[in-house]
Amino acid sequence: MTDTTLHQQEYHRETDDKTIFGFWVYLMTDCVVFAGLFATFVVLRGRAFGASGGDLFSMPFVLTETLILLTSSFTCGLAILAAHRGDTRRVLGWLCATFALGASFLGMELNEFHNLFQEGHSWHANAFLSSFFTLVGTHGLHISFGLLWMVVMGAMIMRRGLGGATVRRLICLSLFWHFLDIIWIFIFTIVYLMAA
Amino acid sequence: MTNNIEITHIPHRRGRGTFLTYTTGYVSSILLTLGAYVVVVNHILNGGTMVFVIVAFGMSQLLVQLLFFLHLGSESGPRWNLVIFLFTIIIVAIMVGGSLWIMANLNYNMIPPAVNDAQQYLINQ
């Protein structure tokens, strides 16, 4: 190999590492944002004029949501494995699966919000619900952006295949998606399980 | 003459998974989720113990997902990802712990969560 090709490889590898590390730092700042929302939620969870979260939440529903999101995190990992192998069709397949599961999760969450709203448990009702909708809603907003990102990545892969930049972006997307599942673990534990 | 400073590039490989690691992580996470769920729904424990157990399940699943999905700590070379993560944990601990500590010490929070006379008066307005 010539010196220039080695240089280019070095450059690409270093760019990859730097970009992905930078994205990791962003995820850590996002973590701090969620920590603030969690702290607010925990402080305000008693301010519900006597109503309790346990009355509002359906545990089997939430368990289903959780397992769906967890599975989507798994299929995302499989997509990355396929990307490292250069298997374009598998990547698209697993990416579609991840999107389908993520969209199901989001649909279920929106359904839950809608039902709460209809029953009068909106974010106007009390402080506990305000903080609940803010925390879980922010997570849902992140999920929405992740889904949009998946659509864009799918389109990009279909048009350009698995080039260097594309794989790097897929890795960032997978970091993002795994991170969201981790945040959901905390929401599941602190918001839903502790309400019961 | 181009600038020919030789930088010995220390190979820094990001952690990578295999099908086995992802599957292990997935199955472990399912078990931990179901474990916590079963403890709560069946009222196996009460109060402080239950909270402790649920949180333990949650922390374990966090560790599983960090290790098996995010490959944290398995990079070769300087583990900057791990360092930044630990720093974030410190910040989060200070923020959340501090908030809870301060709020627990405010007089306002001494009013029981049930509606008190003042609040009832305002509601009646």
Short mmCIF file of C-alpha atoms in Angstrom, two decimals:
data_model
loop_
_atom_site.label_atom_id
_atom_site.label_comp_id
_atom_site.label_asym_id
_atom_site.label_seq_id
_atom_site.Cartn_x
_atom_site.Cartn_y
_atom_site.Cartn_z
CA MET A 1 0.00 0.00 0.00
CA THR A 2 1.20 3.48 -0.75
CA ASP A 3 1.74 6.05 1.94
CA THR A 4 -1.25 8.09 0.80
CA THR A 5 -3.66 5.15 1.13
CA LEU A 6 -2.36 4.39 4.61
CA HIS A 7 -2.78 8.06 5.48
CA GLN A 8 -6.33 8.02 4.20
CA GLN A 9 -7.14 4.94 6.20
CA GLU A 10 -5.61 6.50 9.29
CA TYR A 11 -7.59 9.66 8.64
CA HIS A 12 -10.85 7.80 8.22
CA ARG A 13 -10.28 5.70 11.30
CA GLU A 14 -9.35 8.75 13.36
CA THR A 15 -12.33 10.69 12.04
CA ASP A 16 -14.57 7.79 12.92
CA ASP A 17 -13.20 7.56 16.43
CA LYS A 18 -13.37 11.30 17.03
CA THR A 19 -16.89 11.64 15.66
CA ILE A 20 -18.21 8.72 17.62
CA PHE A 21 -16.48 9.91 20.78
CA GLY A 22 -17.98 13.36 20.26
CA PHE A 23 -21.39 11.83 19.91
CA TRP A 24 -20.81 9.89 23.09
CA VAL A 25 -20.05 13.16 24.92
CA TYR A 26 -23.32 14.58 23.59
CA LEU A 27 -25.16 11.52 24.94
CA MET A 28 -23.61 12.15 28.35
CA THR A 29 -24.93 15.72 28.35
CA ASP A 30 -28.33 14.33 27.40
CA CYS A 31 -27.96 12.09 30.41
CA VAL A 32 -27.59 15.15 32.62
CA VAL A 33 -30.76 16.64 31.10
CA PHE A 34 -32.71 13.51 31.97
CA ALA A 35 -31.19 13.45 35.44
CA GLY A 36 -32.64 16.91 36.02
CA LEU A 37 -36.06 15.77 34.86
CA PHE A 38 -35.83 12.70 37.09
CA ALA A 39 -34.88 14.80 40.10
CA THR A 40 -37.86 17.07 39.42
CA PHE A 41 -40.18 14.10 39.09
CA VAL A 42 -39.05 12.48 42.33
CA VAL A 43 -39.44 15.74 44.22
CA LEU A 44 -42.92 16.36 42.87
CA ARG A 45 -44.31 12.83 42.94
CA GLY A 46 -46.14 13.43 46.20
CA ARG A 47 -47.83 16.60 44.94
CA ALA A 48 -50.86 14.95 43.42
CA PHE A 49 -53.56 16.00 45.87
CA GLY A 50 -53.75 12.47 47.19
CA ALA A 51 -54.13 10.68 43.88
CA SER A 52 -51.45 8.09 43.29
CA GLY A 53 -49.68 6.97 40.17
CA GLY A 54 -50.61 3.39 40.84
CA ASP A 55 -54.21 4.21 39.95
CA LEU A 56 -53.24 5.70 36.63
CA PHE A 57 -50.83 3.19 35.18
CA SER A 58 -51.52 -0.21 33.73
CA MET A 59 -48.59 -2.45 34.63
CA PRO A 60 -49.01 -5.08 31.90
CA PHE A 61 -49.20 -2.26 29.35
CA VAL A 62 -45.98 -0.73 30.60
CA LEU A 63 -44.25 -4.11 30.70
CA THR A 64 -45.18 -4.68 27.05
CA GLU A 65 -43.83 -1.25 26.13
CA THR A 66 -40.61 -1.99 27.96
CA LEU A 67 -40.05 -5.35 26.29
CA ILE A 68 -40.79 -3.85 22.87
CA LEU A 69 -38.21 -1.11 23.34
CA LEU A 70 -35.69 -3.60 24.69
CA THR A 71 -36.16 -5.81 21.64
CA SER A 72 -35.72 -2.81 19.37
CA SER A 73 -32.42 -2.10 21.11
CA PHE A 74 -31.38 -5.68 20.42
CA THR A 75 -32.31 -5.54 16.73
CA CYS A 76 -30.39 -2.25 16.48
CA GLY A 77 -27.31 -4.07 17.76
CA LEU A 78 -27.83 -6.78 15.16
CA ALA A 79 -28.04 -4.09 12.47
CA ILE A 80 -24.62 -2.80 13.53
CA LEU A 81 -23.17 -6.32 13.44
CA ALA A 82 -24.44 -6.64 9.87
CA ALA A 83 -23.01 -3.21 9.02
CA HIS A 84 -19.54 -4.26 10.18
CA ARG A 85 -19.84 -7.27 7.85
CA GLY A 86 -20.96 -5.03 4.99
CA ASP A 87 -24.23 -6.96 4.62
CA THR A 88 -26.48 -4.19 3.25
CA ARG A 89 -29.67 -6.24 3.04
CA ARG A 90 -29.40 -7.47 6.62
CA VAL A 91 -28.72 -3.94 7.84
CA LEU A 92 -31.86 -2.66 6.14
CA GLY A 93 -33.82 -5.61 7.48
CA TRP A 94 -32.76 -5.11 11.10
CA LEU A 95 -33.16 -1.35 10.78
CA CYS A 96 -36.74 -1.87 9.62
CA ALA A 97 -37.37 -4.19 12.55
CA THR A 98 -35.94 -1.61 14.95
CA PHE A 99 -38.10 1.09 13.42
CA ALA A 100 -41.24 -1.05 13.59
CA LEU A 101 -40.67 -1.88 17.25
CA GLY A 102 -39.78 1.71 18.11
CA ALA A 103 -42.87 3.01 16.34
CA SER A 104 -45.01 0.50 18.23
CA PHE A 105 -43.51 1.70 21.48
CA LEU A 106 -44.21 5.32 20.57
CA GLY A 107 -47.75 4.46 19.51
CA MET A 108 -48.42 2.74 22.82
CA GLU A 109 -46.99 5.68 24.74
CA LEU A 110 -49.09 8.21 22.82
CA ASN A 111 -52.12 6.03 23.44
CA GLU A 112 -51.38 6.03 27.16
CA PHE A 113 -51.01 9.83 27.16
CA HIS A 114 -54.22 10.24 25.24
CA ASN A 115 -56.15 8.05 27.67
CA LEU A 116 -54.73 9.90 30.66
CA PHE A 117 -55.75 13.17 29.06
CA GLN A 118 -59.27 11.98 28.33
CA GLU A 119 -59.71 10.90 31.94
CA GLY A 120 -58.76 14.39 33.06
CA HIS A 121 -55.25 13.50 34.18
CA SER A 122 -53.58 16.08 32.02
CA TRP A 123 -50.42 17.98 32.84
CA HIS A 124 -52.61 20.82 34.05
CA ALA A 125 -54.04 18.72 36.86
CA ASN A 126 -51.19 18.69 39.34
CA ALA A 127 -47.44 18.89 39.78
CA PHE A 128 -46.92 15.15 39.75
CA LEU A 129 -48.58 14.85 36.34
CA SER A 130 -46.74 17.90 35.01
CA SER A 131 -43.41 16.34 35.84
CA PHE A 132 -44.57 12.94 34.61
CA PHE A 133 -45.55 14.24 31.18
CA THR A 134 -42.38 16.30 30.93
CA LEU A 135 -40.09 13.40 31.78
CA VAL A 136 -41.79 10.67 29.77
CA GLY A 137 -42.70 13.12 27.00
CA THR A 138 -39.08 14.21 26.59
CA HIS A 139 -38.06 10.58 26.29
CA GLY A 140 -40.81 10.07 23.70
CA LEU A 141 -39.57 13.09 21.78
CA HIS A 142 -36.10 11.57 21.67
CA ILE A 143 -37.61 8.33 20.43
CA SER A 144 -39.39 10.25 17.66
CA PHE A 145 -36.17 11.82 16.52
CA GLY A 146 -34.49 8.43 16.59
CA LEU A 147 -37.22 7.02 14.37
CA LEU A 148 -36.81 9.90 11.92
CA TRP A 149 -33.07 9.29 11.91
CA MET A 150 -33.68 5.62 11.10
CA VAL A 151 -35.82 6.55 8.10
CA VAL A 152 -33.11 8.89 6.85
CA MET A 153 -30.41 6.24 7.37
CA GLY A 154 -32.53 3.67 5.54
CA ALA A 155 -32.88 6.01 2.59
CA MET A 156 -29.16 6.78 2.68
CA ILE A 157 -28.21 3.10 2.71
CA MET A 158 -30.55 2.34 -0.16
CA ARG A 159 -29.07 5.11 -2.28
CA ARG A 160 -25.40 4.94 -1.40
CA GLY A 161 -24.82 1.59 0.25
CA LEU A 162 -22.60 1.09 3.27
CA GLY A 163 -19.81 3.62 2.76
CA GLY A 164 -17.48 4.77 5.52
CA ALA A 165 -19.53 7.77 6.59
CA THR A 166 -22.75 5.74 6.56
CA VAL A 167 -21.42 3.11 8.94
CA ARG A 168 -20.16 5.84 11.25
CA ARG A 169 -23.61 7.41 11.29
CA LEU A 170 -25.23 4.06 11.90
CA ILE A 171 -22.97 3.55 14.89
CA CYS A 172 -24.00 6.95 16.26
CA LEU A 173 -27.65 6.05 15.74
CA SER A 174 -27.19 2.77 17.58
CA LEU A 175 -25.47 4.55 20.48
CA PHE A 176 -28.43 6.94 20.60
CA TRP A 177 -30.96 4.14 20.53
CA HIS A 178 -29.21 2.05 23.21
CA PHE A 179 -28.98 5.18 25.35
CA LEU A 180 -32.74 5.76 25.04
CA ASP A 181 -33.42 2.20 26.17
CA ILE A 182 -31.21 2.77 29.21
CA ILE A 183 -33.13 5.93 30.08
CA TRP A 184 -36.35 3.94 29.72
CA ILE A 185 -35.07 1.39 32.26
CA PHE A 186 -34.92 4.23 34.76
CA ILE A 187 -38.34 5.56 33.78
CA PHE A 188 -39.79 2.07 34.09
CA THR A 189 -38.21 1.58 37.51
CA ILE A 190 -38.65 5.00 39.07
CA VAL A 191 -41.91 6.18 37.50
CA TYR A 192 -43.96 3.05 36.96
CA LEU A 193 -42.68 0.36 39.31
CA MET A 194 -42.40 2.68 42.28
CA ALA A 195 -45.90 3.99 41.71
CA ALA A 196 -47.38 0.57 42.33
CA MET B 1 8.69 19.38 2.06
CA THR B 2 5.56 18.42 3.88
CA ASN B 3 5.39 18.32 7.61
CA ASN B 4 6.57 14.82 8.40
CA ILE B 5 6.14 14.61 12.15
CA GLU B 6 5.70 10.96 12.92
CA ILE B 7 2.88 10.42 15.33
CA THR B 8 2.80 6.87 16.54
CA HIS B 9 -0.87 6.13 16.26
CA ILE B 10 -1.84 4.05 19.22
CA PRO B 11 -4.55 1.80 17.89
CA HIS B 12 -7.74 2.66 19.68
CA ARG B 13 -10.34 0.09 18.90
CA ARG B 14 -13.86 0.79 19.96
CA GLY B 15 -15.47 -2.07 21.73
CA ARG B 16 -17.31 -4.32 19.34
CA GLY B 17 -19.98 -6.86 19.99
CA THR B 18 -20.65 -10.28 18.67
CA PHE B 19 -23.96 -12.01 18.21
CA LEU B 20 -23.28 -13.81 21.48
CA THR B 21 -22.71 -10.65 23.51
CA TYR B 22 -25.80 -8.94 22.13
CA THR B 23 -27.96 -12.00 22.77
CA THR B 24 -26.59 -12.42 26.29
CA GLY B 25 -27.32 -8.78 27.00
CA TYR B 26 -30.81 -9.07 25.56
CA VAL B 27 -31.79 -12.17 27.51
CA SER B 28 -30.29 -10.84 30.75
CA SER B 29 -32.19 -7.57 30.33
CA ILE B 30 -35.45 -9.43 29.79
CA LEU B 31 -34.88 -11.50 32.93
CA LEU B 32 -34.03 -8.44 35.01
CA THR B 33 -37.07 -6.55 33.72
CA LEU B 34 -39.40 -9.45 34.43
CA GLY B 35 -37.79 -9.95 37.83
CA ALA B 36 -38.48 -6.40 38.91
CA TYR B 37 -41.98 -6.55 37.43
CA VAL B 38 -42.88 -9.76 39.24
CA VAL B 39 -41.63 -8.40 42.57
CA VAL B 40 -43.85 -5.32 42.24
CA VAL B 41 -46.99 -6.82 40.75
CA ASN B 42 -47.15 -9.73 43.16
CA HIS B 43 -46.35 -7.54 46.18
CA ILE B 44 -43.65 -9.95 47.21
CA LEU B 45 -41.89 -7.38 49.33
CA ASN B 46 -42.86 -4.14 51.00
CA GLY B 47 -41.71 -0.57 51.37
CA GLY B 48 -38.01 0.03 51.68
CA THR B 49 -36.95 -3.51 50.80
CA MET B 50 -39.01 -3.48 47.64
CA VAL B 51 -37.56 -0.16 46.55
CA PHE B 52 -34.06 -1.46 47.20
CA VAL B 53 -34.68 -4.65 45.23
CA ILE B 54 -36.26 -2.81 42.27
CA VAL B 55 -33.40 -0.33 42.15
CA ALA B 56 -30.92 -3.21 42.32
CA PHE B 57 -32.63 -4.83 39.33
CA GLY B 58 -32.52 -1.52 37.50
CA MET B 59 -28.85 -0.91 38.22
CA SER B 60 -27.99 -4.44 37.14
CA GLN B 61 -29.81 -3.96 33.88
CA LEU B 62 -28.02 -0.65 33.41
CA LEU B 63 -24.70 -2.44 33.82
CA VAL B 64 -25.74 -5.23 31.45
CA GLN B 65 -26.80 -2.75 28.78
CA LEU B 66 -23.68 -0.61 29.20
CA LEU B 67 -21.44 -3.64 28.89
CA PHE B 68 -23.18 -5.71 26.25
CA PHE B 69 -24.91 -3.08 24.10
CA LEU B 70 -22.71 -0.05 24.49
CA HIS B 71 -19.44 -1.93 25.00
CA LEU B 72 -18.38 0.52 27.66
CA GLY B 73 -14.94 -0.15 29.06
CA SER B 74 -14.01 -2.71 26.43
CA GLU B 75 -12.17 -0.23 24.22
CA SER B 76 -8.46 -0.72 23.83
CA GLY B 77 -6.13 2.16 24.48
CA PRO B 78 -7.09 5.19 26.59
CA ARG B 79 -10.62 4.56 27.81
CA TRP B 80 -11.97 8.04 27.28
CA ASN B 81 -15.55 6.86 26.83
CA LEU B 82 -15.44 5.30 30.27
CA VAL B 83 -13.88 8.40 31.82
CA ILE B 84 -16.51 10.73 30.40
CA PHE B 85 -19.25 8.34 31.52
CA LEU B 86 -17.93 8.23 35.09
CA PHE B 87 -17.72 12.01 35.15
CA THR B 88 -21.34 12.21 34.04
CA ILE B 89 -22.33 9.83 36.82
CA ILE B 90 -20.66 12.11 39.34
CA ILE B 91 -22.54 15.13 37.98
CA VAL B 92 -25.83 13.22 38.03
CA ALA B 93 -25.25 11.99 41.57
CA ILE B 94 -24.60 15.53 42.77
CA MET B 95 -27.63 16.92 40.95
CA VAL B 96 -30.16 14.27 41.89
CA GLY B 97 -28.80 13.56 45.36
CA GLY B 98 -28.46 17.24 46.12
CA SER B 99 -31.97 18.03 44.92
CA LEU B 100 -33.49 15.30 47.03
CA TRP B 101 -31.49 16.36 50.06
CA ILE B 102 -32.43 20.03 49.74
CA MET B 103 -36.09 19.36 49.05
CA ALA B 104 -36.27 17.01 51.99
CA ASN B 105 -35.12 19.83 54.20
CA LEU B 106 -37.56 22.49 53.15
CA ASN B 107 -40.37 23.36 55.53
CA TYR B 108 -42.90 23.38 52.74
CA ASN B 109 -42.37 19.70 52.38
CA MET B 110 -43.34 19.22 56.01
CA ILE B 111 -46.96 19.79 54.98
CA PRO B 112 -48.46 16.35 54.41
CA PRO B 113 -49.24 15.56 50.76
CA ALA B 114 -52.94 15.34 51.55
CA VAL B 115 -54.77 18.58 51.01
CA ASN B 116 -54.37 20.87 53.97
CA ASP B 117 -56.67 23.69 55.02
CA ALA B 118 -54.88 26.39 53.07
CA GLN B 119 -54.91 24.42 49.86
CA GLN B 120 -58.56 23.45 50.35
CA TYR B 121 -59.44 27.13 50.79
CA LEU B 122 -57.70 28.02 47.55
CA ILE B 123 -59.38 25.15 45.72
CA ASN B 124 -62.74 26.34 46.96
CA GLN B 125 -62.15 29.80 45.47
#
